[in-house]
Amino acid sequence: MINSSEGSEPMPQTSTTGRARLSAEQRREQIAGAARELALADGLDAVTLRAVATRIGVASGLVAHYIPSMDDLVAGTFFDIVAGELEEVRALLPDAAAPVRIGALLRTTLDPARRDVTLVWVQAWALGTRNAPLAERVRAAMDAWRARIAEEVSRGMAAGVIPAGDAEPLAWHLLAMIDGLGAHGLVGWGAGIDPVSPVLRAAAGLLGVEVGAFSPDSP
């Protein structure tokens, strides 16, 4: 039992009245929201029982009461963030030919403004080695991204603007470039280093199109 002797950490100030006004579902949503905020601000490894409890101003035991386990909370937080990113990127793709859409996807995912989500991805790969629920969610999220990219590649093949072939390995290759360069960008590219241009050149060679085909101004 935690006592209040000198040297111990103070318990968060809580309000029984405030807690009573939240239903179980509302409390779970509050916990999930706090976990998401922590992950986007400081990375997935910042999602701890103590940090979540502090974020919403309750005792750690109350948080533990509402979640199956911290592994499940971390896994759910990861999937919520990256699934939202996938839907956002999908919505941002222009109504244009497949290469233009692929170019937009590459530019969007490598945007430095998305480094908060990139950090969540990078830490998920590492933490997933000892968190089985997280590993399962990471695999599912990677499959979803691969399927999205393969769909765009297949669309280009069907339209005759990308040479016919197997879209799946091409999608994995493109995804690996996005993930690798995004991870490198977390520690800074250095002055004047732009990851998008070399990725577009590599993608053009991979898909058998001209680099200009990725431009919104391409015919």
mmCIF file of C-alpha atoms in Angstrom:
data_model
loop_
_atom_site.group_PDB
_atom_site.id
_atom_site.type_symbol
_atom_site.label_atom_id
_atom_site.label_comp_id
_atom_site.label_asym_id
_atom_site.label_seq_id
_atom_site.Cartn_x
_atom_site.Cartn_y
_atom_site.Cartn_z
ATOM 1 C CA MET A 1 0.000 0.000 0.000
ATOM 2 C CA ILE A 2 1.390 3.418 -0.969
ATOM 3 C CA ASN A 3 1.773 5.800 1.945
ATOM 4 C CA SER A 4 2.411 9.521 1.963
ATOM 5 C CA SER A 5 5.733 9.420 3.785
ATOM 6 C CA GLU A 6 8.490 11.830 2.821
ATOM 7 C CA GLY A 7 10.287 10.782 -0.371
ATOM 8 C CA SER A 8 7.342 9.080 -2.015
ATOM 9 C CA GLU A 9 5.855 10.570 -5.176
ATOM 10 C CA PRO A 10 2.600 12.461 -4.660
ATOM 11 C CA MET A 11 -0.520 10.830 -5.992
ATOM 12 C CA PRO A 12 -2.408 12.790 -8.670
ATOM 13 C CA GLN A 13 -5.166 14.938 -7.255
ATOM 14 C CA THR A 14 -8.448 13.348 -8.229
ATOM 15 C CA SER A 15 -12.070 14.238 -7.858
ATOM 16 C CA THR A 16 -14.558 11.519 -6.945
ATOM 17 C CA THR A 17 -17.346 13.760 -8.138
ATOM 18 C CA GLY A 18 -15.635 14.283 -11.492
ATOM 19 C CA ARG A 19 -15.100 10.548 -11.942
ATOM 20 C CA ALA A 20 -18.718 9.775 -11.155
ATOM 21 C CA ARG A 21 -19.845 11.881 -14.079
ATOM 22 C CA LEU A 22 -18.026 9.654 -16.575
ATOM 23 C CA SER A 23 -19.506 6.380 -17.739
ATOM 24 C CA ALA A 24 -17.226 3.387 -18.248
ATOM 25 C CA GLU A 25 -17.213 4.010 -22.001
ATOM 26 C CA GLN A 26 -16.420 7.689 -21.530
ATOM 27 C CA ARG A 27 -13.556 6.821 -19.196
ATOM 28 C CA ARG A 28 -12.124 4.354 -21.717
ATOM 29 C CA GLU A 29 -12.369 6.997 -24.425
ATOM 30 C CA GLN A 30 -10.608 9.484 -22.146
ATOM 31 C CA ILE A 31 -7.814 6.990 -21.491
ATOM 32 C CA ALA A 32 -7.477 6.221 -25.204
ATOM 33 C CA GLY A 33 -7.355 9.928 -26.009
ATOM 34 C CA ALA A 34 -4.643 10.550 -23.431
ATOM 35 C CA ALA A 35 -2.601 7.635 -24.763
ATOM 36 C CA ARG A 36 -2.898 8.984 -28.299
ATOM 37 C CA GLU A 37 -1.773 12.468 -27.210
ATOM 38 C CA LEU A 38 1.226 11.037 -25.384
ATOM 39 C CA ALA A 39 2.253 8.883 -28.354
ATOM 40 C CA LEU A 40 2.042 11.744 -30.839
ATOM 41 C CA ALA A 41 3.849 14.148 -28.520
ATOM 42 C CA ASP A 42 6.647 11.925 -27.218
ATOM 43 C CA GLY A 43 6.481 8.566 -28.975
ATOM 44 C CA LEU A 44 4.781 5.256 -28.328
ATOM 45 C CA ASP A 45 7.111 4.382 -25.448
ATOM 46 C CA ALA A 46 5.718 7.386 -23.561
ATOM 47 C CA VAL A 47 2.414 5.526 -23.161
ATOM 48 C CA THR A 48 2.820 4.171 -19.633
ATOM 49 C CA LEU A 49 0.288 3.581 -16.889
ATOM 50 C CA ARG A 50 1.660 6.447 -14.787
ATOM 51 C CA ALA A 51 1.868 8.857 -17.737
ATOM 52 C CA VAL A 52 -1.699 8.180 -18.861
ATOM 53 C CA ALA A 53 -3.013 8.570 -15.318
ATOM 54 C CA THR A 54 -1.118 11.836 -14.865
ATOM 55 C CA ARG A 55 -2.388 13.103 -18.198
ATOM 56 C CA ILE A 56 -6.020 12.776 -17.157
ATOM 57 C CA GLY A 57 -5.454 13.550 -13.477
ATOM 58 C CA VAL A 58 -6.422 10.260 -11.873
ATOM 59 C CA ALA A 59 -4.711 7.506 -9.914
ATOM 60 C CA SER A 60 -2.906 4.788 -11.867
ATOM 61 C CA GLY A 61 -5.195 2.174 -10.369
ATOM 62 C CA LEU A 62 -8.211 3.784 -12.000
ATOM 63 C CA VAL A 63 -6.604 3.572 -15.425
ATOM 64 C CA ALA A 64 -5.651 -0.071 -14.809
ATOM 65 C CA HIS A 65 -9.263 -0.804 -13.890
ATOM 66 C CA TYR A 66 -10.496 0.212 -17.344
ATOM 67 C CA ILE A 67 -7.908 -1.343 -19.675
ATOM 68 C CA PRO A 68 -7.147 -5.052 -20.273
ATOM 69 C CA SER A 69 -3.381 -4.454 -20.145
ATOM 70 C CA MET A 70 -0.831 -1.815 -21.050
ATOM 71 C CA ASP A 71 0.272 -3.954 -24.007
ATOM 72 C CA ASP A 72 -3.277 -3.793 -25.359
ATOM 73 C CA LEU A 73 -3.496 -0.050 -24.756
ATOM 74 C CA VAL A 74 -0.208 0.580 -26.563
ATOM 75 C CA ALA A 75 -1.281 -1.683 -29.444
ATOM 76 C CA GLY A 76 -4.648 0.033 -29.739
ATOM 77 C CA THR A 77 -3.044 3.463 -29.586
ATOM 78 C CA PHE A 78 -0.645 2.588 -32.393
ATOM 79 C CA PHE A 79 -3.374 1.209 -34.634
ATOM 80 C CA ASP A 80 -5.682 4.160 -34.019
ATOM 81 C CA ILE A 81 -2.961 6.591 -35.070
ATOM 82 C CA VAL A 82 -1.716 4.772 -38.165
ATOM 83 C CA ALA A 83 -5.181 3.778 -39.391
ATOM 84 C CA GLY A 84 -6.176 7.426 -39.157
ATOM 85 C CA GLU A 85 -3.071 8.397 -41.113
ATOM 86 C CA LEU A 86 -3.898 5.921 -43.886
ATOM 87 C CA GLU A 87 -7.411 7.294 -44.245
ATOM 88 C CA GLU A 88 -6.084 10.850 -44.242
ATOM 89 C CA VAL A 89 -3.513 10.106 -46.950
ATOM 90 C CA ARG A 90 -6.130 8.284 -49.019
ATOM 91 C CA ALA A 91 -8.399 11.333 -48.851
ATOM 92 C CA LEU A 92 -5.564 13.636 -49.934
ATOM 93 C CA LEU A 93 -4.764 11.753 -53.143
ATOM 94 C CA PRO A 94 -5.824 13.752 -56.186
ATOM 95 C CA ASP A 95 -8.341 12.562 -58.741
ATOM 96 C CA ALA A 96 -5.680 11.981 -61.375
ATOM 97 C CA ALA A 97 -3.717 9.311 -63.224
ATOM 98 C CA ALA A 98 -2.068 6.616 -61.107
ATOM 99 C CA PRO A 99 1.522 7.934 -61.292
ATOM 100 C CA VAL A 100 0.374 11.358 -60.115
ATOM 101 C CA ARG A 101 -1.468 9.754 -57.203
ATOM 102 C CA ILE A 102 1.607 7.689 -56.303
ATOM 103 C CA GLY A 103 3.742 10.822 -56.428
ATOM 104 C CA ALA A 104 1.304 12.581 -54.100
ATOM 105 C CA LEU A 105 1.375 9.599 -51.737
ATOM 106 C CA LEU A 106 5.174 9.636 -51.591
ATOM 107 C CA ARG A 107 5.351 13.396 -51.023
ATOM 108 C CA THR A 108 2.669 13.282 -48.341
ATOM 109 C CA THR A 109 4.102 10.390 -46.354
ATOM 110 C CA LEU A 110 7.604 11.908 -46.396
ATOM 111 C CA ASP A 111 6.384 15.327 -45.274
ATOM 112 C CA PRO A 112 8.425 16.349 -42.183
ATOM 113 C CA ALA A 113 5.164 17.441 -40.572
ATOM 114 C CA ARG A 114 4.319 13.738 -40.191
ATOM 115 C CA ARG A 115 7.358 12.858 -38.126
ATOM 116 C CA ASP A 116 5.207 12.385 -35.038
ATOM 117 C CA VAL A 117 3.481 9.451 -36.744
ATOM 118 C CA THR A 118 6.789 8.188 -38.149
ATOM 119 C CA LEU A 119 8.180 8.015 -34.613
ATOM 120 C CA VAL A 120 5.138 5.981 -33.564
ATOM 121 C CA TRP A 121 5.847 3.555 -36.428
ATOM 122 C CA VAL A 122 9.552 3.238 -35.646
ATOM 123 C CA GLN A 123 8.971 2.597 -31.966
ATOM 124 C CA ALA A 124 6.184 0.121 -32.763
ATOM 125 C CA TRP A 125 8.594 -2.044 -34.764
ATOM 126 C CA ALA A 126 10.957 -2.165 -31.795
ATOM 127 C CA LEU A 127 8.365 -2.489 -29.021
ATOM 128 C CA GLY A 128 6.478 -5.120 -31.022
ATOM 129 C CA THR A 129 9.339 -7.568 -30.452
ATOM 130 C CA ARG A 130 8.138 -7.953 -26.868
ATOM 131 C CA ASN A 131 4.499 -6.903 -27.147
ATOM 132 C CA ALA A 132 2.498 -9.546 -29.034
ATOM 133 C CA PRO A 133 -0.715 -7.501 -29.436
ATOM 134 C CA LEU A 134 1.326 -4.616 -30.819
ATOM 135 C CA ALA A 135 3.200 -6.878 -33.245
ATOM 136 C CA GLU A 136 -0.124 -8.164 -34.560
ATOM 137 C CA ARG A 137 -1.399 -4.620 -35.093
ATOM 138 C CA VAL A 138 1.860 -3.585 -36.785
ATOM 139 C CA ARG A 139 1.560 -6.456 -39.256
ATOM 140 C CA ALA A 140 -2.056 -5.553 -39.972
ATOM 141 C CA ALA A 141 -1.174 -1.887 -40.508
ATOM 142 C CA MET A 142 1.713 -2.730 -42.829
ATOM 143 C CA ASP A 143 -0.584 -5.024 -44.815
ATOM 144 C CA ALA A 144 -3.110 -2.207 -45.126
ATOM 145 C CA TRP A 145 -0.480 0.232 -46.406
ATOM 146 C CA ARG A 146 0.910 -2.336 -48.829
ATOM 147 C CA ALA A 147 -2.594 -3.020 -50.158
ATOM 148 C CA ARG A 148 -3.235 0.734 -50.613
ATOM 149 C CA ILE A 149 -0.021 1.211 -52.594
ATOM 150 C CA ALA A 150 -0.578 -1.977 -54.612
ATOM 151 C CA GLU A 151 -4.038 -0.706 -55.509
ATOM 152 C CA GLU A 152 -2.527 2.473 -56.950
ATOM 153 C CA VAL A 153 0.116 0.525 -58.878
ATOM 154 C CA SER A 154 -2.518 -1.883 -60.226
ATOM 155 C CA ARG A 155 -4.627 1.079 -61.252
ATOM 156 C CA GLY A 156 -1.738 2.410 -63.313
ATOM 157 C CA MET A 157 -1.141 -0.980 -64.904
ATOM 158 C CA ALA A 158 -4.800 -1.303 -65.842
ATOM 159 C CA ALA A 159 -4.679 2.139 -67.464
ATOM 160 C CA GLY A 160 -1.539 1.233 -69.396
ATOM 161 C CA VAL A 161 0.566 4.001 -67.832
ATOM 162 C CA ILE A 162 2.634 1.591 -65.715
ATOM 163 C CA PRO A 163 4.084 -1.520 -67.413
ATOM 164 C CA ALA A 164 2.158 -4.693 -66.524
ATOM 165 C CA GLY A 165 3.577 -6.833 -63.764
ATOM 166 C CA ASP A 166 3.031 -7.986 -60.192
ATOM 167 C CA ALA A 167 1.937 -4.997 -58.121
ATOM 168 C CA GLU A 168 2.543 -6.654 -54.728
ATOM 169 C CA PRO A 169 6.381 -6.705 -54.626
ATOM 170 C CA LEU A 170 6.466 -3.228 -56.144
ATOM 171 C CA ALA A 171 4.184 -2.007 -53.353
ATOM 172 C CA TRP A 172 6.386 -3.586 -50.691
ATOM 173 C CA HIS A 173 9.452 -1.954 -52.241
ATOM 174 C CA LEU A 174 7.813 1.477 -52.260
ATOM 175 C CA LEU A 175 6.625 1.013 -48.681
ATOM 176 C CA ALA A 176 10.142 0.053 -47.589
ATOM 177 C CA MET A 177 11.514 3.259 -49.139
ATOM 178 C CA ILE A 178 8.881 5.353 -47.369
ATOM 179 C CA ASP A 179 9.543 3.661 -44.030
ATOM 180 C CA GLY A 180 13.314 3.739 -44.302
ATOM 181 C CA LEU A 181 13.643 7.350 -45.340
ATOM 182 C CA GLY A 182 10.987 8.443 -42.881
ATOM 183 C CA ALA A 183 12.919 6.752 -40.066
ATOM 184 C CA HIS A 184 16.167 8.390 -41.162
ATOM 185 C CA GLY A 185 14.446 11.746 -41.181
ATOM 186 C CA LEU A 186 13.720 11.491 -37.464
ATOM 187 C CA VAL A 187 17.303 12.453 -36.699
ATOM 188 C CA GLY A 188 17.431 15.158 -39.364
ATOM 189 C CA TRP A 189 18.457 15.143 -43.011
ATOM 190 C CA GLY A 190 20.870 18.007 -42.684
ATOM 191 C CA ALA A 191 20.737 21.357 -44.415
ATOM 192 C CA GLY A 192 19.385 21.217 -47.947
ATOM 193 C CA ILE A 193 18.807 17.447 -48.034
ATOM 194 C CA ASP A 194 15.468 16.569 -49.606
ATOM 195 C CA PRO A 195 14.379 12.901 -49.438
ATOM 196 C CA VAL A 196 11.488 13.278 -51.883
ATOM 197 C CA SER A 197 13.430 13.831 -55.113
ATOM 198 C CA PRO A 198 15.607 10.696 -54.822
ATOM 199 C CA VAL A 199 12.572 8.648 -53.814
ATOM 200 C CA LEU A 200 10.667 9.814 -56.872
ATOM 201 C CA ARG A 201 13.633 8.900 -59.099
ATOM 202 C CA ALA A 202 13.909 5.467 -57.496
ATOM 203 C CA ALA A 203 10.151 4.929 -57.752
ATOM 204 C CA ALA A 204 10.215 5.917 -61.420
ATOM 205 C CA GLY A 205 12.854 3.292 -62.142
ATOM 206 C CA LEU A 206 10.997 0.698 -60.111
ATOM 207 C CA LEU A 207 7.676 1.301 -61.868
ATOM 208 C CA GLY A 208 9.070 1.873 -65.344
ATOM 209 C CA VAL A 209 7.803 5.443 -65.773
ATOM 210 C CA GLU A 210 9.392 8.840 -66.250
ATOM 211 C CA VAL A 211 9.980 10.927 -63.123
ATOM 212 C CA GLY A 212 7.781 13.627 -64.603
ATOM 213 C CA ALA A 213 4.813 11.222 -64.538
ATOM 214 C CA PHE A 214 4.557 11.810 -60.796
ATOM 215 C CA SER A 215 3.999 15.538 -61.276
ATOM 216 C CA PRO A 216 0.486 16.998 -61.098
ATOM 217 C CA ASP A 217 1.339 18.876 -64.310
ATOM 218 C CA SER A 218 2.121 15.730 -66.284
ATOM 219 C CA PRO A 219 -0.118 15.143 -69.307
#
